Tab-separated table of C-alpha atoms and ligand atoms in Angstrom:
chain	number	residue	atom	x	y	z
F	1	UNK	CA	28.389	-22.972	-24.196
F	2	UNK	CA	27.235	-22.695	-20.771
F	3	UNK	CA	29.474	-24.110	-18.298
F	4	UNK	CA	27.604	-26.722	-15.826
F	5	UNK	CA	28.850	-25.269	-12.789
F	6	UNK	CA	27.907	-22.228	-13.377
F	7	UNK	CA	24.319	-23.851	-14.109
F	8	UNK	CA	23.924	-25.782	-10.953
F	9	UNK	CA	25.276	-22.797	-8.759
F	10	UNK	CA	23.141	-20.168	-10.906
F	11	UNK	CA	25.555	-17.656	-11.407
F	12	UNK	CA	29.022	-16.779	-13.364
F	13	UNK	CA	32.000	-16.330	-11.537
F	14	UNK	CA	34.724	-16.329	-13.999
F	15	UNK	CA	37.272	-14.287	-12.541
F	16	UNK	CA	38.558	-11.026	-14.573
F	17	UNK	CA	42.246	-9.496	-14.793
F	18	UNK	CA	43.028	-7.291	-11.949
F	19	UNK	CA	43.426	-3.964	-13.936
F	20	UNK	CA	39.951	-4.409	-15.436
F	21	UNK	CA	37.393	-1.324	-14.548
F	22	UNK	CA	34.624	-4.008	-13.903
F	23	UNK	CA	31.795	-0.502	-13.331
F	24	UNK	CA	33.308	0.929	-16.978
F	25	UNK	CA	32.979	-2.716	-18.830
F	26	UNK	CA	29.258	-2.520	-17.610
F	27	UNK	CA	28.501	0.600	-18.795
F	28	UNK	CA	29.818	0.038	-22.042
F	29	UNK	CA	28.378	-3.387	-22.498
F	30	UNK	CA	24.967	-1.880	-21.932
F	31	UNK	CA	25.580	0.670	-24.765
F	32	UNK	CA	26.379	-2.071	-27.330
F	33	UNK	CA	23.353	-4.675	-26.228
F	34	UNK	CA	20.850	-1.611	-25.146
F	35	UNK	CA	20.349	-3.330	-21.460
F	36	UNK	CA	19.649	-1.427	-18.641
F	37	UNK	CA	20.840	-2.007	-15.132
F	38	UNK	CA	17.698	-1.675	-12.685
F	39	UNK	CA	19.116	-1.751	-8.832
F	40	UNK	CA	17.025	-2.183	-5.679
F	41	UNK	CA	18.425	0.684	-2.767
F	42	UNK	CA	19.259	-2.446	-0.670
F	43	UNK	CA	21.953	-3.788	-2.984
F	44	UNK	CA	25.875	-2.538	-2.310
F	45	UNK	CA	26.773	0.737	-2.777
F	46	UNK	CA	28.783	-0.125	-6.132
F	47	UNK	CA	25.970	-1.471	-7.078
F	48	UNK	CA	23.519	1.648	-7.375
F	49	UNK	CA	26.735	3.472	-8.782
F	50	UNK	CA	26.821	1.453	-11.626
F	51	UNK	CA	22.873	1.099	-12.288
F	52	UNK	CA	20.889	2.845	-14.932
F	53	UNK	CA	18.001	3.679	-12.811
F	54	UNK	CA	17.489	2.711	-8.486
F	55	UNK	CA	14.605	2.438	-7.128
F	56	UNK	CA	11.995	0.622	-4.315
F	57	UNK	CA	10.096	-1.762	-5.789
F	58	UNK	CA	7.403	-0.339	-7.308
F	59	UNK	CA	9.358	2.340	-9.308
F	60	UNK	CA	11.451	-0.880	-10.334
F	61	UNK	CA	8.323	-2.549	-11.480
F	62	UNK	CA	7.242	0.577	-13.364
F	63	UNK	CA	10.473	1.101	-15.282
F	64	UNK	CA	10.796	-2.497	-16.180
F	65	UNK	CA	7.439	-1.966	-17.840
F	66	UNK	CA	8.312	1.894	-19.531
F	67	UNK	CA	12.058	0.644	-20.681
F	68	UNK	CA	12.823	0.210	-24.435
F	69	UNK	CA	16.079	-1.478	-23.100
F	70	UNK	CA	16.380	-5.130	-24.810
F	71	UNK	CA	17.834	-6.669	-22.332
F	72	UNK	CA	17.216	-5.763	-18.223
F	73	UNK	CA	19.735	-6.597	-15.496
F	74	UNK	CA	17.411	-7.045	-12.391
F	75	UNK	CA	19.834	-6.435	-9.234
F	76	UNK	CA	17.639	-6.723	-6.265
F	77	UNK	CA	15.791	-10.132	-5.532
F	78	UNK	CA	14.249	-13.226	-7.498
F	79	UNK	CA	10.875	-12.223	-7.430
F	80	UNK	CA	11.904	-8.585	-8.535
F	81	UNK	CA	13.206	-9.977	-11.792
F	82	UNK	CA	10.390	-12.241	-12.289
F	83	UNK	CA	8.446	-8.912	-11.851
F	84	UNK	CA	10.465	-7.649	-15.006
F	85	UNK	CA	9.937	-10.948	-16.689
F	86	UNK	CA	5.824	-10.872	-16.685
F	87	UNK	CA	5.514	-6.928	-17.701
F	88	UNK	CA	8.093	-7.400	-20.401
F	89	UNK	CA	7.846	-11.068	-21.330
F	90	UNK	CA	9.441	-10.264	-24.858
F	91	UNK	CA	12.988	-9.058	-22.950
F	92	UNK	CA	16.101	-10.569	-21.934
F	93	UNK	CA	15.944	-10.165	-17.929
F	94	UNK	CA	18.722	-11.674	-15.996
F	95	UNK	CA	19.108	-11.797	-12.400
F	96	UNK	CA	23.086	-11.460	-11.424
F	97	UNK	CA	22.394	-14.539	-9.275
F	98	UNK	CA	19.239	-16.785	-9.296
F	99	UNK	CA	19.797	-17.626	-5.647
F	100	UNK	CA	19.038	-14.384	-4.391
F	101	UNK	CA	15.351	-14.851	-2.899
F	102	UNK	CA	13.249	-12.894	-0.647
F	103	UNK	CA	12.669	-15.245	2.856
F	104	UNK	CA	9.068	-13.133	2.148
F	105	UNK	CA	8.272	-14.356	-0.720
F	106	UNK	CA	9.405	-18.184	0.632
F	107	UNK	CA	6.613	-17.848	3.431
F	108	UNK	CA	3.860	-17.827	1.554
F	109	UNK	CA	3.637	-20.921	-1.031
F	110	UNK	CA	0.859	-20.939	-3.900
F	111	UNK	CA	-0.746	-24.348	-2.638
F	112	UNK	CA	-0.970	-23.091	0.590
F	113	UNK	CA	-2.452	-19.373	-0.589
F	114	UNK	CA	-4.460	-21.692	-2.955
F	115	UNK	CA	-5.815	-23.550	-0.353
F	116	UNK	CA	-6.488	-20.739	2.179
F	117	UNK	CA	-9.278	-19.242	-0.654
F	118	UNK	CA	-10.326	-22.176	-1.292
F	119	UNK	CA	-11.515	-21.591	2.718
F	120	UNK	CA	-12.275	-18.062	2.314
F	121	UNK	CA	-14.753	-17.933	-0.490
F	122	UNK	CA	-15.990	-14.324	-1.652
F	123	UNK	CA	-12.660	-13.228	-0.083
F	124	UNK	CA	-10.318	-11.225	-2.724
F	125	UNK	CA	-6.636	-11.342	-2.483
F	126	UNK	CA	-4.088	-8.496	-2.150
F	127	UNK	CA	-0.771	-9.774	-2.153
F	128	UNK	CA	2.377	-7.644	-1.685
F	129	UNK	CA	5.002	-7.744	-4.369
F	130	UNK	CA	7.513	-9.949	-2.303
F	131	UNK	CA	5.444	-12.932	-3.652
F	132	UNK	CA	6.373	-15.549	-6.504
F	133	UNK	CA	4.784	-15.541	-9.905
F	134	UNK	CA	2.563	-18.331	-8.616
F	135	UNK	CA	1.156	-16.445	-5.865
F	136	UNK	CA	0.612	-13.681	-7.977
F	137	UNK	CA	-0.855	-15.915	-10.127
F	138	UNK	CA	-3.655	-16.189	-7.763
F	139	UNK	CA	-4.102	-12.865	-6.469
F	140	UNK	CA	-6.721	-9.847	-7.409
F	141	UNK	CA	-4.133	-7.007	-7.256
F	142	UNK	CA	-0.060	-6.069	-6.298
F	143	UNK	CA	0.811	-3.935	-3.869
F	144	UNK	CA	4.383	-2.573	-2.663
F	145	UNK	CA	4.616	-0.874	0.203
F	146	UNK	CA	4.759	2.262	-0.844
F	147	UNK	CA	1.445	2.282	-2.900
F	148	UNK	CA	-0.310	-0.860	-0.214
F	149	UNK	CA	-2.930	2.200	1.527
F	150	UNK	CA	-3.800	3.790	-1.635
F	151	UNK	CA	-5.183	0.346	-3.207
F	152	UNK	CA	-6.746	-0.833	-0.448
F	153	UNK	CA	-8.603	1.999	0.483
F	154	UNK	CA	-9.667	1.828	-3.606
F	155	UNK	CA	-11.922	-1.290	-2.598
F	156	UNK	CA	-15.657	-0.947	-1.233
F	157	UNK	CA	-15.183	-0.672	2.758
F	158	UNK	CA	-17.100	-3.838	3.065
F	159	UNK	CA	-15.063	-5.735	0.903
F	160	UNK	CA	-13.690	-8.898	2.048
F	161	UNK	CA	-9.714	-9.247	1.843
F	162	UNK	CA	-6.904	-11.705	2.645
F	163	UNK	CA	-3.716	-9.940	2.621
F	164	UNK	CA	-0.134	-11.289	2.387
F	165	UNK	CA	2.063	-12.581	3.274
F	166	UNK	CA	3.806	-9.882	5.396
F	167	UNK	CA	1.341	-9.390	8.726
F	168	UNK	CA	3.451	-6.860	10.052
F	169	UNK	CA	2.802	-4.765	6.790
F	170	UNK	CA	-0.516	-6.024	6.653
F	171	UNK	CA	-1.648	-5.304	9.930
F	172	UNK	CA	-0.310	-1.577	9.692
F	173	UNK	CA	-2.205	-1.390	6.937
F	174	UNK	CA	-5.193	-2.398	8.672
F	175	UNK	CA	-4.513	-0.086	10.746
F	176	UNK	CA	-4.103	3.173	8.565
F	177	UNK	CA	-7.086	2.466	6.630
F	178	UNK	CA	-9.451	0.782	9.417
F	179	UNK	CA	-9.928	-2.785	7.836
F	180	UNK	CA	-10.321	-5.499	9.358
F	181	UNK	CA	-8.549	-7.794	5.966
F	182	UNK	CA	-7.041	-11.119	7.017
F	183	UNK	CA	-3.348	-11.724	7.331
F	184	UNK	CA	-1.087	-14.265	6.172
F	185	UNK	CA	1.302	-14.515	8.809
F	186	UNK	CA	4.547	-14.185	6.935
F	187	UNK	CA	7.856	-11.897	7.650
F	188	UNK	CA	11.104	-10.765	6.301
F	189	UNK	CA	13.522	-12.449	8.852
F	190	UNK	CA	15.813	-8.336	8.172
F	191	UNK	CA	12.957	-6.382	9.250
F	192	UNK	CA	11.539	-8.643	12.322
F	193	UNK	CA	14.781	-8.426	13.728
F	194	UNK	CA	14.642	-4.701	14.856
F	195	UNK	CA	13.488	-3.418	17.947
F	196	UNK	CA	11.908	-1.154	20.178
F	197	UNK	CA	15.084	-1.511	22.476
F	198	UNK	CA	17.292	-0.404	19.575
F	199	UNK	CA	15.707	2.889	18.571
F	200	UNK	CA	14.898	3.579	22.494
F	201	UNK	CA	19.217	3.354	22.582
F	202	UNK	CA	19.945	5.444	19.648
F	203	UNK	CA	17.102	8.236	20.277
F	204	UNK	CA	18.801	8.298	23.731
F	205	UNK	CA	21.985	9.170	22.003
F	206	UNK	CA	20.215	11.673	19.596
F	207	UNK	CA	17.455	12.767	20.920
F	208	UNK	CA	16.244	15.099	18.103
F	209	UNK	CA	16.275	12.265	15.523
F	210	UNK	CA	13.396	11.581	13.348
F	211	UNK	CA	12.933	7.651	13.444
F	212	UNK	CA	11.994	6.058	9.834
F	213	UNK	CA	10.877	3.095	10.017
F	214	UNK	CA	10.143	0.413	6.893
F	215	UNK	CA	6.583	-1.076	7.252
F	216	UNK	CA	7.647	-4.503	7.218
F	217	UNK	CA	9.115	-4.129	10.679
F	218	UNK	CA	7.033	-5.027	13.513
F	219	UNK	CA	3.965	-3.169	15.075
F	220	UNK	CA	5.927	-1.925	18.028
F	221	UNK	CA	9.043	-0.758	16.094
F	222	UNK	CA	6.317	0.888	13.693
F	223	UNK	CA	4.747	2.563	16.680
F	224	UNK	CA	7.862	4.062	17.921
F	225	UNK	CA	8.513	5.667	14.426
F	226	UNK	CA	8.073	9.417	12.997
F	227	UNK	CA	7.858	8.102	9.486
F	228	UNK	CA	6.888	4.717	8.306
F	229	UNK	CA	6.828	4.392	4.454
F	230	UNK	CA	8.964	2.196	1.657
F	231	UNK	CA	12.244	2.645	0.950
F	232	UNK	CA	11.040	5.492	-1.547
F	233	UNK	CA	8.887	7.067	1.253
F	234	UNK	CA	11.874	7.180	3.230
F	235	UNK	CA	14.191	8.739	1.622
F	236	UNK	CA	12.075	11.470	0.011
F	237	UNK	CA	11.346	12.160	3.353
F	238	UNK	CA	15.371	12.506	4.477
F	239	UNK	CA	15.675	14.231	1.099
F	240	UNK	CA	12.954	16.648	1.419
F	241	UNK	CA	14.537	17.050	5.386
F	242	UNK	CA	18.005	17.321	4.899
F	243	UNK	CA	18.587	19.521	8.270
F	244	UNK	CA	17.165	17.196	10.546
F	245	UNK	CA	18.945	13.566	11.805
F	246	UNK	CA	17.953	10.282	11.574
F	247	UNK	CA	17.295	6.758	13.072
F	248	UNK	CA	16.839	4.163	10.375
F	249	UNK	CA	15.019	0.905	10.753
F	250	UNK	CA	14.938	-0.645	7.229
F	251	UNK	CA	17.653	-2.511	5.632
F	252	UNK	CA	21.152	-0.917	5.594
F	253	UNK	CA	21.616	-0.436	2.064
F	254	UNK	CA	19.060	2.717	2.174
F	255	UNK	CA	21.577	4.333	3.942
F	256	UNK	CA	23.986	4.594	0.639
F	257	UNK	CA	21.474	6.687	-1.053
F	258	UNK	CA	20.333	8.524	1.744
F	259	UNK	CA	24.153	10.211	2.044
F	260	UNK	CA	24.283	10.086	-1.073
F	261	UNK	CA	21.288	12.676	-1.776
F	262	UNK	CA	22.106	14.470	1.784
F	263	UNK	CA	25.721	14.175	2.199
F	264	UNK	CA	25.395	16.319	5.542
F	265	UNK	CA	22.800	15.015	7.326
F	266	UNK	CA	23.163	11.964	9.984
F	267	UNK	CA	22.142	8.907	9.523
F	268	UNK	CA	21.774	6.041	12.383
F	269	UNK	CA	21.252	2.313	11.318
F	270	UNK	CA	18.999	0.214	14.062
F	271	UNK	CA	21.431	-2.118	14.725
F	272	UNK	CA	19.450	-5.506	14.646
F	273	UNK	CA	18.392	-7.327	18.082
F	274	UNK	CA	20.478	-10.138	19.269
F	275	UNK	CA	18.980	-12.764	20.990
F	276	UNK	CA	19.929	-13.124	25.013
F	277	UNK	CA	22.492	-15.989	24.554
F	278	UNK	CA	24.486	-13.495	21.986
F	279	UNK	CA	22.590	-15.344	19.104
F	280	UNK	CA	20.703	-14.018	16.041
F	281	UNK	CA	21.838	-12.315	13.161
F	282	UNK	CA	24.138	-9.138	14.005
F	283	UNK	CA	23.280	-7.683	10.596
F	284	UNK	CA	20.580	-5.520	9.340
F	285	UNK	CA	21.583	-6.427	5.419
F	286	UNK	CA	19.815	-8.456	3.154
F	287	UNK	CA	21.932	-11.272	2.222
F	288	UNK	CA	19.979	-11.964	-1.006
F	289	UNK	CA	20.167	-8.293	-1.948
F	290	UNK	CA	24.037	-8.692	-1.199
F	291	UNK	CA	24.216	-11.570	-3.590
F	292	UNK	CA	24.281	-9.311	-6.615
F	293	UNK	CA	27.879	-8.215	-7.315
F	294	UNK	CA	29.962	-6.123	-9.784
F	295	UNK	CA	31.404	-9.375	-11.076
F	296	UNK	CA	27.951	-11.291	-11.695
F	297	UNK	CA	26.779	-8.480	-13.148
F	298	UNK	CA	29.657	-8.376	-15.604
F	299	UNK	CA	29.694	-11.376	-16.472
F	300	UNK	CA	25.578	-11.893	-16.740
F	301	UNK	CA	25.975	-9.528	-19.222
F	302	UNK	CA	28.769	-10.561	-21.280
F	303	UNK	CA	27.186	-14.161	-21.490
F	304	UNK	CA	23.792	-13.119	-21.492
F	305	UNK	CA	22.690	-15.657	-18.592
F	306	UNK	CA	21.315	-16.507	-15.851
F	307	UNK	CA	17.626	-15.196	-17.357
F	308	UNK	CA	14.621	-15.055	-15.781
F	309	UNK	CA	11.734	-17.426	-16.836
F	310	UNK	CA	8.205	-17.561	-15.825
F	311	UNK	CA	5.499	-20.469	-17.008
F	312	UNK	CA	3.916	-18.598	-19.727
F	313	UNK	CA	0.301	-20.001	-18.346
F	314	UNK	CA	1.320	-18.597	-14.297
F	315	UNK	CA	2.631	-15.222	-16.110
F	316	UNK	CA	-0.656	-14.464	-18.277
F	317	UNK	CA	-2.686	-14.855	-15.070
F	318	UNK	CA	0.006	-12.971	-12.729
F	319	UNK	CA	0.241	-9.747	-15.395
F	320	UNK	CA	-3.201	-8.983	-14.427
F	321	UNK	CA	-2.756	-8.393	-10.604
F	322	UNK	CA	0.385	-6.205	-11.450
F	323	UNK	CA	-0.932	-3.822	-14.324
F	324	UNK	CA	-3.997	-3.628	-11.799
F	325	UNK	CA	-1.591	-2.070	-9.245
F	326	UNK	CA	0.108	-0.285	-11.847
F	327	UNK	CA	-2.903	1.512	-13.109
F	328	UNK	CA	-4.222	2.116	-9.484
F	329	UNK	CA	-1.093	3.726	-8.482
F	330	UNK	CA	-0.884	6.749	-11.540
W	1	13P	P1	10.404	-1.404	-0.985
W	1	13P	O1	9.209	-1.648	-1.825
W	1	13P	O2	10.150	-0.415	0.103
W	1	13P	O3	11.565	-1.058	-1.822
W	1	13P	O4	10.750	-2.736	-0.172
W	1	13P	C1	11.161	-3.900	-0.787
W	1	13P	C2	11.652	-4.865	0.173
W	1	13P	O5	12.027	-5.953	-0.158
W	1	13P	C3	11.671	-4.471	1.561
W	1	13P	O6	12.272	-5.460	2.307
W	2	SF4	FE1	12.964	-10.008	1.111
W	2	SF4	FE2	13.463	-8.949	3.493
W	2	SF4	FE3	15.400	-9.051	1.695
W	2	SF4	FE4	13.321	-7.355	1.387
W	2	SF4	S1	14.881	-7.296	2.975
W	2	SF4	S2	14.221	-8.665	-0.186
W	2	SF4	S3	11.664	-8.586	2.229
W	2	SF4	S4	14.382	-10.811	2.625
């Protein structure tokens, strides 16, 4: 029986004994259920050690819908697992914590997209995939950043398009492919938080560095880049590169794998901007992505829970938009 605390805070925290191997008691508990552990490169280090398979979030999106797994452990954010949830509706998905959201996917809310068509008649709808089920619900197709240019430029040049909810991704996009598509004007509070100031600081210090930048950042920061791309892009890039150095501006996370696949090269983390009065965040992490833990994981598994539900009538109309981006992005 599931206790109510756990219920009301949405995750399991019953402590384990000291000398358990919490990485070892995952693995083998995904042997005897067949789950799979599915990591986003923003979640801790231990984390993408213990996971089947890490990726950005389109590769996440496209294993959830190739696995044969039974049951999938969705470590990354909300709308990630609900991702899982629609392309494999007949699976177990749990998220390690249900409170890890996407501030993203909280800035644009389906009345309000619903409402904005209802404004913009003839106007499709191209919504990122840091969006709820409900939004999807109401969009013509997915994008992630890494596939965003590809679909867009698959629509007739005079098409009409809202895009959201991420302008700063949105309006680089416009920019890349010459469209003129209307933004929602929504941001992840990580990315907006870099600056120009911050890579001018570190590029003094390293001169030669190549600066990667994650689209989601704003136009300026994206200006001042060498390489702006998803998390993916990014590190096939560093990968591909392993002599050179590099700035990062994306979420900190990146930077385990990035070693990880090029344990010589240098990496530099934009620190994030802090306001004039010493304010602001002083991290460039994702606290949702940092919600997911060894324990919850553990214990998600063990007790089967917290899963992942979506409204079966929202998720028939939301599967559409994603196996539309799916398709366009073989
Ligand atoms: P990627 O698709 O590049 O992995 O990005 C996901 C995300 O949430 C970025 O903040
Ligand atoms: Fe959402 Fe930003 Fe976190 Fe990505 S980094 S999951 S966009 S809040």
């Amino acid at each position: 029986m599931m206790k109510e605390e756990w219920k009301k805070q949405g995750f399991i925290d019953e402590p384990v004994a000291d000398d358990i191997d919490l990485k070892k008691e995952i693995r083998k508990m995904c042997g005897e259920k067949n789950a799979i552990v599915l990591a986003h490169y923003y979640t801790r280090g231990e984390i993408q050690e213990v996971a089947d398979f890490i990726g950005d979030s389109l590769a996440l999106a496209q294993k959830a819908a190739d696995t044969d797994a039974k049951i999938i452990v969705m470590c990354g954010v909300h709308f990630m697992a609900e991702t899982c949830k629609i392309l494999s509706p007949d699976k177990l998905v749990l998220a390690p914590d249900l409170n890890a959201g996407c501030s993203l996917a909280d800035s644009c809310k389906a009345d309000d997209l619903k409402k904005y068509k209802e404004e913009h008649p003839g106007y499709k709808v191209v919504s990122y995939v840091n969006t709820t089920a409900a939004v999807k619900a109401l969009t013509d197709v997915v994008v992630t950043s890494g596939n965003a240019k590809k679909i867009v430029d698959a629509f007739p040049k005079d098409e009409k398009i809202i895009f959201g909810p991420d302008y700063n991704l949105g309006s680089y996009i416009n920019s890349v492919t010459g469209r003129d598509m209307l933004l929602w004007n929504g941001g992840c509070h990580v990315h907006e938080r870099f600056s120009v100031a911050g890579i001018a600081k570190l590029k003094q210090e390293h001169p030669d560095a190549v600066v990667l930048a994650h689209p989601e950042c704003k136009g300026p920061v994206l200006a001042a880049a060498d390489v702006v791309g998803s998390t993916a892009v990014l590190l096939k890039y560093a990968t591909e590169h392993p002599e050179k150095q590099y700035i990062v501006a994306t979420e900190a996370g990146i930077l385990h794998e990035m070693q990880r696949a090029c344990p010589d090269t240098m990496f530099y983390p934009v620190p994030p901007e802090v306001s004039e009065g010493g304010a602001g965040c002083s991290c460039n992490e994702c606290d949702y992505m940092k919600m997911n833990t060894l324990l919850k994981i553990y214990n998600a598994l063990k007790y089967e829970w917290p899963s992942v539900e979506v409204d079966e009538d929202v998720a028939r109309e939301a599967v559409k938009p994603i196996q539309r981006m799916l398709e366009l992005s073989k």
